[in-house]
Coordinates of C-alpha atoms and ligand atoms in Angstrom, one line a residue:
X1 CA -63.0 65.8 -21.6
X2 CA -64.4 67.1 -24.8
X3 CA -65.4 64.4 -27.4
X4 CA -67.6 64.9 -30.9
X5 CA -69.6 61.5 -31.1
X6 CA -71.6 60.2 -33.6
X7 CA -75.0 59.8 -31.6
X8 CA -76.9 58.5 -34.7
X9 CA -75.9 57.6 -38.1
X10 CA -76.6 60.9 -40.6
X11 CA -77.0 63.1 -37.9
X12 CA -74.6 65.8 -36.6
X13 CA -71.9 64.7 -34.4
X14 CA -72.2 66.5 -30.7
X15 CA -69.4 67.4 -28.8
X16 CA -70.3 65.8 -25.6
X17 CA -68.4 66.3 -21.9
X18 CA -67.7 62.7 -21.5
X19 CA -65.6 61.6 -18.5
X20 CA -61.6 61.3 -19.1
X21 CA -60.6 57.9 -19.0
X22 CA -58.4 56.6 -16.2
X23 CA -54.9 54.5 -17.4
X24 CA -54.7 51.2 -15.5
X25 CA -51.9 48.4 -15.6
X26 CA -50.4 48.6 -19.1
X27 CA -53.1 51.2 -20.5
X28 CA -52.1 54.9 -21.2
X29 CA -53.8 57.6 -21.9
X30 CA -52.7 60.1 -24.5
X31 CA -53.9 63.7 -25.1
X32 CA -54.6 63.7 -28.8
X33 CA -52.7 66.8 -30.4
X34 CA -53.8 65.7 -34.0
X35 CA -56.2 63.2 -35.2
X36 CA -57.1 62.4 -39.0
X37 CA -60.2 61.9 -41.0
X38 CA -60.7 59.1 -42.8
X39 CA -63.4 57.7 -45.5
X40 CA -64.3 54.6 -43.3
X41 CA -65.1 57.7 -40.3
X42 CA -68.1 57.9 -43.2
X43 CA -69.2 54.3 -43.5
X44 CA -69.5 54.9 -39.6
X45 CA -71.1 58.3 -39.8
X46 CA -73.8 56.6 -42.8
X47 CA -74.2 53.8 -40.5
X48 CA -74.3 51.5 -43.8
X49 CA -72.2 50.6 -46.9
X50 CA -73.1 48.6 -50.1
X51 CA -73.1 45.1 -50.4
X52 CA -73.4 42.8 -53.2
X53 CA -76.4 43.8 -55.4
X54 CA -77.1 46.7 -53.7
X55 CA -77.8 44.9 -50.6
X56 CA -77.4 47.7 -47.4
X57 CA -74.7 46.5 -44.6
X58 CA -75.3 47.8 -41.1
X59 CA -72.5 49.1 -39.2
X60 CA -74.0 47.7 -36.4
X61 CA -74.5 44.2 -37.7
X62 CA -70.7 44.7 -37.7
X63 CA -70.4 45.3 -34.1
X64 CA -70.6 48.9 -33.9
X65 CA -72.5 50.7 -31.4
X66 CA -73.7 54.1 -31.0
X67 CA -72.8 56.7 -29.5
X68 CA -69.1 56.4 -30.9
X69 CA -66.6 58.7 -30.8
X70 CA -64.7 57.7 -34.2
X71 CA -61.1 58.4 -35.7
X72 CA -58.4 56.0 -35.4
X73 CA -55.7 58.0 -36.9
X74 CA -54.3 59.8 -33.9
X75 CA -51.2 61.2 -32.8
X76 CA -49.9 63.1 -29.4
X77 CA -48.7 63.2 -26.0
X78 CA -48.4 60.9 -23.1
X79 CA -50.8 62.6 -20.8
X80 CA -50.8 59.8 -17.9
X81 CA -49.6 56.1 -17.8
X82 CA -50.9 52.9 -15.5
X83 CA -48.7 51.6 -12.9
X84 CA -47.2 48.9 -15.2
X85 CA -45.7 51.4 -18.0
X86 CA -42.1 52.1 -17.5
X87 CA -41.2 53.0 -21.5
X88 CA -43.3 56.3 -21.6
X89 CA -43.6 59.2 -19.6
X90 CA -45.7 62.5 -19.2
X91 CA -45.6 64.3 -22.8
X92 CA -43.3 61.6 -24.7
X93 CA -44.5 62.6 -28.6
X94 CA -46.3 59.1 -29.3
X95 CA -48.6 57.9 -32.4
X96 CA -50.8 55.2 -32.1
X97 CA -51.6 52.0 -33.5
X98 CA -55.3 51.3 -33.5
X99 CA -56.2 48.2 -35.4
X100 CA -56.1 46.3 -32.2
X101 CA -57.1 42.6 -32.3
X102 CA -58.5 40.7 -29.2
X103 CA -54.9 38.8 -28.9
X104 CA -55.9 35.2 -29.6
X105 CA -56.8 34.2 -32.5
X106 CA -54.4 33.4 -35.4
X107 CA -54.0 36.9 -37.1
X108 CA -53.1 38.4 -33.8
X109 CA -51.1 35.3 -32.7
X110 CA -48.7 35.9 -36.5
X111 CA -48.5 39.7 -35.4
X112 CA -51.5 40.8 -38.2
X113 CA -53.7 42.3 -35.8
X114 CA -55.4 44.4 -38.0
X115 CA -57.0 41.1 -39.4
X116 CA -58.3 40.0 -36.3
X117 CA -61.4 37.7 -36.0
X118 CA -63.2 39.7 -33.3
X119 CA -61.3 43.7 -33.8
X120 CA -61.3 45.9 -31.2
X121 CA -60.3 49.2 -33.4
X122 CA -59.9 52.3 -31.6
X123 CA -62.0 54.5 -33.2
X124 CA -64.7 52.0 -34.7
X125 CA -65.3 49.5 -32.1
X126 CA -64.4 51.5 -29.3
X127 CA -63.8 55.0 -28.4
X128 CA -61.4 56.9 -30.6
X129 CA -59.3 60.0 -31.7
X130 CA -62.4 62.8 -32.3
X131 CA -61.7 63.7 -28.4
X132 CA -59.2 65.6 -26.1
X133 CA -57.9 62.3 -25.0
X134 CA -57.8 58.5 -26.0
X135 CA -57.1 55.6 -23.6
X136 CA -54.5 53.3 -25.4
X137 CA -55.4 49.7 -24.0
X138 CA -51.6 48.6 -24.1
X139 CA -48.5 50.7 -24.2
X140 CA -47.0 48.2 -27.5
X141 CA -49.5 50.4 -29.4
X142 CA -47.4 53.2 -29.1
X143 CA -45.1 54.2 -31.3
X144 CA -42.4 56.9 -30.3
X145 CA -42.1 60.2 -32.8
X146 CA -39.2 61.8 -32.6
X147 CA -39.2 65.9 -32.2
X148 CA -38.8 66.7 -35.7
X149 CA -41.7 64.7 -37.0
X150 CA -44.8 66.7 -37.9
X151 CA -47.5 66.1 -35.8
X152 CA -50.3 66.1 -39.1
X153 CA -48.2 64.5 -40.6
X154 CA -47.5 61.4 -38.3
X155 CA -51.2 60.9 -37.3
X156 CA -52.4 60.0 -41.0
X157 CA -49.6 57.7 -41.1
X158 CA -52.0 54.7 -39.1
X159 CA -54.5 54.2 -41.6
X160 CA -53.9 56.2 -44.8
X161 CA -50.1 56.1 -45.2
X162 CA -50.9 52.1 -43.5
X163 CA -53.1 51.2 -46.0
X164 CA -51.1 52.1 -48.7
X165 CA -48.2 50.8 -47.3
X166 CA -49.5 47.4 -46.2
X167 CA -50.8 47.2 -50.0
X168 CA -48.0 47.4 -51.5
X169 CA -46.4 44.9 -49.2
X170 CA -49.0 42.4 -50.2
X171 CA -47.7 43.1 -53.9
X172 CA -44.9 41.7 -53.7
X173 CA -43.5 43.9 -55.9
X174 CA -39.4 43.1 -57.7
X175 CA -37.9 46.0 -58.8
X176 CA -38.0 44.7 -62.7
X177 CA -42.1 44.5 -62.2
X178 CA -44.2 47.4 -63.4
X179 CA -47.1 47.8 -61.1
X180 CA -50.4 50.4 -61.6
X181 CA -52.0 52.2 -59.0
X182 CA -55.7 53.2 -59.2
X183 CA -56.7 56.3 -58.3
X184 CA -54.5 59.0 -57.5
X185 CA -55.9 60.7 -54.3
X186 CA -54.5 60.8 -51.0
X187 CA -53.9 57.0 -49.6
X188 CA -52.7 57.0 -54.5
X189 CA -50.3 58.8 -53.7
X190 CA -49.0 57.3 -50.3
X191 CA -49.0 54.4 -52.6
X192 CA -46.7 55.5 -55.4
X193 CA -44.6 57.3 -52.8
X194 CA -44.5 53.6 -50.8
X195 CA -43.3 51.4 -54.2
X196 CA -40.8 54.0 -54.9
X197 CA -39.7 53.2 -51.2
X198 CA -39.3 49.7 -50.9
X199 CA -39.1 48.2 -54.0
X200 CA -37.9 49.8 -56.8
X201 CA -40.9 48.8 -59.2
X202 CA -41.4 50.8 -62.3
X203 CA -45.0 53.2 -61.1
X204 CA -47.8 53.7 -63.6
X205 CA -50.7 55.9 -62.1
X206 CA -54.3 56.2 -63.4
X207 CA -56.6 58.4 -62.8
X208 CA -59.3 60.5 -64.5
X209 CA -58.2 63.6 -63.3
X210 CA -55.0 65.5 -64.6
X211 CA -54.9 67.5 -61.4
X212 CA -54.4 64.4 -59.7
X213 CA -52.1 62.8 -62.2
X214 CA -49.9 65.6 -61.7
X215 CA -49.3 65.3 -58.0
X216 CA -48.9 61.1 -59.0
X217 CA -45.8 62.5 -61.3
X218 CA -44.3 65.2 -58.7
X219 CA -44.8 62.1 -56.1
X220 CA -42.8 59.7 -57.7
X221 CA -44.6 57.9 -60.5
X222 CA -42.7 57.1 -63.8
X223 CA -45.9 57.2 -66.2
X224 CA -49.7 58.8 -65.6
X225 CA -52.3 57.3 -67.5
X226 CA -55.8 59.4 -68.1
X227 CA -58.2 56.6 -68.6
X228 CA -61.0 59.1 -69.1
X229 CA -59.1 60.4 -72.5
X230 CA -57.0 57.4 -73.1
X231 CA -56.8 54.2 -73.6
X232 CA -55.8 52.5 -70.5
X233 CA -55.7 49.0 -71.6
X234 CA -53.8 50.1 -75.1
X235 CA -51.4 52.4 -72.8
X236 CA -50.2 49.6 -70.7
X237 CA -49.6 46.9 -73.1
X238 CA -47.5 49.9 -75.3
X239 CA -45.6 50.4 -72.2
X240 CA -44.9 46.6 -70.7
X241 CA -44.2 44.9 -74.3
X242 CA -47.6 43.6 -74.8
X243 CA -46.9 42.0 -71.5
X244 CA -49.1 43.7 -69.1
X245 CA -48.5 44.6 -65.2
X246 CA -47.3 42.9 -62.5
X247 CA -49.4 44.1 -60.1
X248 CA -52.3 46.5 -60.1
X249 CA -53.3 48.6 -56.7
X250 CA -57.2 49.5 -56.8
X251 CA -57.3 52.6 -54.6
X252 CA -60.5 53.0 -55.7
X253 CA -62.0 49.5 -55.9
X254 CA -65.4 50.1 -58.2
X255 CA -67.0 47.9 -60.6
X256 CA -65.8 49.8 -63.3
X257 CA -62.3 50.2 -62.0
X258 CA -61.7 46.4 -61.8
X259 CA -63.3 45.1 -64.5
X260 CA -60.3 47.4 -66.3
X261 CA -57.6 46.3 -63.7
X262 CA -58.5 42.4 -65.3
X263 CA -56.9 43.7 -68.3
X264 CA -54.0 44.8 -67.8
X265 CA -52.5 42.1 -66.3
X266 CA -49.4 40.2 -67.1
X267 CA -49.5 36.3 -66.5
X268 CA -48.9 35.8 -62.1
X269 CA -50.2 39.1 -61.8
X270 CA -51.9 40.2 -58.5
X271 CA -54.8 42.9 -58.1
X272 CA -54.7 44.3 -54.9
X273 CA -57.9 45.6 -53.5
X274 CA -57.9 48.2 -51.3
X275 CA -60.4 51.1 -51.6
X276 CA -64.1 51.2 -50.3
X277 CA -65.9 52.3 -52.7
X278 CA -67.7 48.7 -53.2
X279 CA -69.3 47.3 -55.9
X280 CA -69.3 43.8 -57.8
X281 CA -67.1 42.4 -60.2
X282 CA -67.9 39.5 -63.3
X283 CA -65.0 37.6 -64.0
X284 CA -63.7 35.7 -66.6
X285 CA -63.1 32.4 -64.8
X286 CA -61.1 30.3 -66.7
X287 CA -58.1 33.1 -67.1
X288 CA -58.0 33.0 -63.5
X289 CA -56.2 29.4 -63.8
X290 CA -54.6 29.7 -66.8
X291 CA -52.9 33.4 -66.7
X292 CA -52.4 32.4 -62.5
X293 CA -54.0 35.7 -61.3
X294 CA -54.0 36.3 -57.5
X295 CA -57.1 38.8 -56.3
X296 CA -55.9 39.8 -52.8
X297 CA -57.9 42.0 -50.4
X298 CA -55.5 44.7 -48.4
X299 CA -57.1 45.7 -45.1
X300 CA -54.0 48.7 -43.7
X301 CA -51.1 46.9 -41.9
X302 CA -49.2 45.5 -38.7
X303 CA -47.5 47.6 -36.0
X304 CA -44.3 46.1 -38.1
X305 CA -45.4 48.1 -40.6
X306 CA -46.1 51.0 -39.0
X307 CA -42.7 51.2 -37.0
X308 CA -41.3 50.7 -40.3
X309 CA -43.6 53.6 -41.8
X310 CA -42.8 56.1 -39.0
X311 CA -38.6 55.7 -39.7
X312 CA -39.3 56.1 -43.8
X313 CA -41.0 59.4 -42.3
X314 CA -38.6 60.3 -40.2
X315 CA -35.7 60.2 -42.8
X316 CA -38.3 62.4 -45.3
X317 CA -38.7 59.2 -47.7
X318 CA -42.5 59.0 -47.3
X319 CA -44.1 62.3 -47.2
X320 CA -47.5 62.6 -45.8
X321 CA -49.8 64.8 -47.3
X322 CA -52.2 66.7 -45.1
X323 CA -54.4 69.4 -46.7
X324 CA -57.3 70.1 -44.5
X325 CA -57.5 71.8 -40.7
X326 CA -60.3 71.4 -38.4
X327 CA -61.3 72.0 -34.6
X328 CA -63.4 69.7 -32.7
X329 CA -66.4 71.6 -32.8
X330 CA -65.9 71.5 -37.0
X331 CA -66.1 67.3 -37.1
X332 CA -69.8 67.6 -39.2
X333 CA -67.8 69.6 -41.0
X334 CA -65.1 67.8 -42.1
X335 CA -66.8 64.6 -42.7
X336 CA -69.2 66.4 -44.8
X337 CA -66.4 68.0 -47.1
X338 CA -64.8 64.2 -47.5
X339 CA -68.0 62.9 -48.7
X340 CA -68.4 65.9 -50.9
X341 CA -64.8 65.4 -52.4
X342 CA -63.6 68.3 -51.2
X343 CA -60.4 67.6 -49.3
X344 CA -57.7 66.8 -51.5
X345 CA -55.0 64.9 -49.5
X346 CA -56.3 64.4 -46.1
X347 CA -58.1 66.3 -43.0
X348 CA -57.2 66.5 -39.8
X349 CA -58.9 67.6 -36.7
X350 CA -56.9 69.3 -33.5
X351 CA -58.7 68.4 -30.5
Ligands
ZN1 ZN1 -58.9 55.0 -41.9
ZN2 ZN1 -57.3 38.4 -33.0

């Protein structure tokens, strides 16, 4: 089979004949119809990402070994199955989960495999979706698509539809709470699309770009908030009674965005962290106690989530939003246009 690998960090990615993977006992092997491209593919393609004080983390300090083939958004077919799977059979429409834990320790034992100890994540630790064909190490990391689904679509629905998702789980969001998200790109909007979902919460968006705070409005927000040209701290006390949010969702997760987030909080509120973009943060310690703030890191979600995610997609609640094409011979491509900013919404690639 055809895969396009990350060799070396910063270099091209080859597409390399590799040898298709034989499904044994409870493994299947999918043929990947659509598979998405996502900002952590980067951190994998740099080989590095900041640390505190500009300190440089290795990829493979984390476990990572090259040559990879990455993406672990990937949807498709049931190509072949080991002798133990009985659910699925040849060309079943299937998307799969790839945060996959080693099984034992107490995240995967509470069903939170995507906080795992020791990961095994399709796509980052082991072979993944930038390829003709994946092999699925369990068939419970399948999850059925019906006919009607969108094939794009689906696929980004395991880690940037997940992340946003799983983040605004984490809120814990009432639906008399006003919560903020950061950052209005693709996994904002999944975001604002999500709260409006499941909890009813009243949706401010913030962004610097009006472009973007337009697609927050059309996708379900009830206020945007330009905090290039206004006042972001001023808008959101005006709006919550002097009160301030219940919950703020850092998309973005910068320096500069959280040191705002820390002040626009009501008493009990919780900042959820969830971009990449890295950083460090000075706090104000003793309003940590007093006000009862909760800083909570969100890392994408459970299968739960994501069975739950594919049904909201299903019934055309949650819309994905894929912008960008690509064939397997373009990966370079597309991961240089996602570090240059130039896909708006997400890219896939169709193997
Ligand atoms: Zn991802
Ligand atoms: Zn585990």
């Amino acid at each position: 089979m055809k895969a396009a690998r990350i060799v070396q960090p910063n270099k091209p990615l080859e597409v390399q004949e590799i040898e298709t993977p034989k499904p044994k006992g409870s493994q299947v092997l999918v043929k990947i119809l659509s598979s998405g491209v996502c900002h952590s593919d980067l951190h994998l393609w740099e080989g590095a990402y900041e640390g505190l004080g500009g300190q440089v983390i290795k990829t493979t300090d984390r476990g990572v070994r090259y040559p990879l083939t990455p993406g672990h958004e990937i949807a498709g077919v049931v190509e072949s199955i080991g002798e133990n799977v009985k659910e699925f059979a040849k060309d079943d429409r299937v998307l799969v989960y790839p945060w996959i834990g080693e099984g034992l320790c107490p995240a995967c034992r509470a069903g939170k495999e995507n906080l795992c100890d020791k990961p095994k994540s399709l796509g980052i630790y082991t072979d993944g979706g930038y390829a003709e064909y994946v092999l699925v190490p369990d068939k419970r990391y399948l999850v059925r698509l019906d006919d009607k689904m969108d094939i794009d679509a689906s696929a980004i629905l395991s880690c940037s539809v997940l992340t946003a998702y799983g983040a605004v789980k984490n809120a814990e969001l009432k639906p008399n709470d006003t919560a903020i998200v950061v950052g209005a790109g693709g996994i904002g909007l999944m975001a604002i699309q999500s709260v409006k979902a499941i909890t009813g919460a009243r949706t401010i968006a913030m962004d610097i770009d009006d472009k973007k705070l337009q697609a927050a409005k059309s996708n379900g927000a009830d206020v945007v908030i330009n905090s290039k040209t206004q006042d972001p701290v001023k808008s959101v006390m005006e709006l919550t009674d002097n009160l301030g949010a219940d919950a703020v969702l850092d998309i973005v997760n910068a320096s500069k965005t959280v040191e705002t987030d820390m002040q626009l909080l009501r008493k009990r509120a919780k900042v959820v962290l969830v971009g990449l973009f890295g950083g460090e943060l000075r706090l104000n310690l003793v309003s940590m106690p007093t006000r009862a703030y909760k800083l909570i890191g969100s890392y994408t979600g459970t299968l739960s989530d994501l069975t739950e995610l594919v049904a909201l997609a299903q019934r055309g609640v949650i819309k994905p939003i894929v912008s960008d094409r690509f064939k397997l011979d373009q990966a370079t491509e597309a991961l240089s246009k996602l570090k240059a900013g130039q896909i708006i919404g997400r890219g896939v690639i169709h193997p």
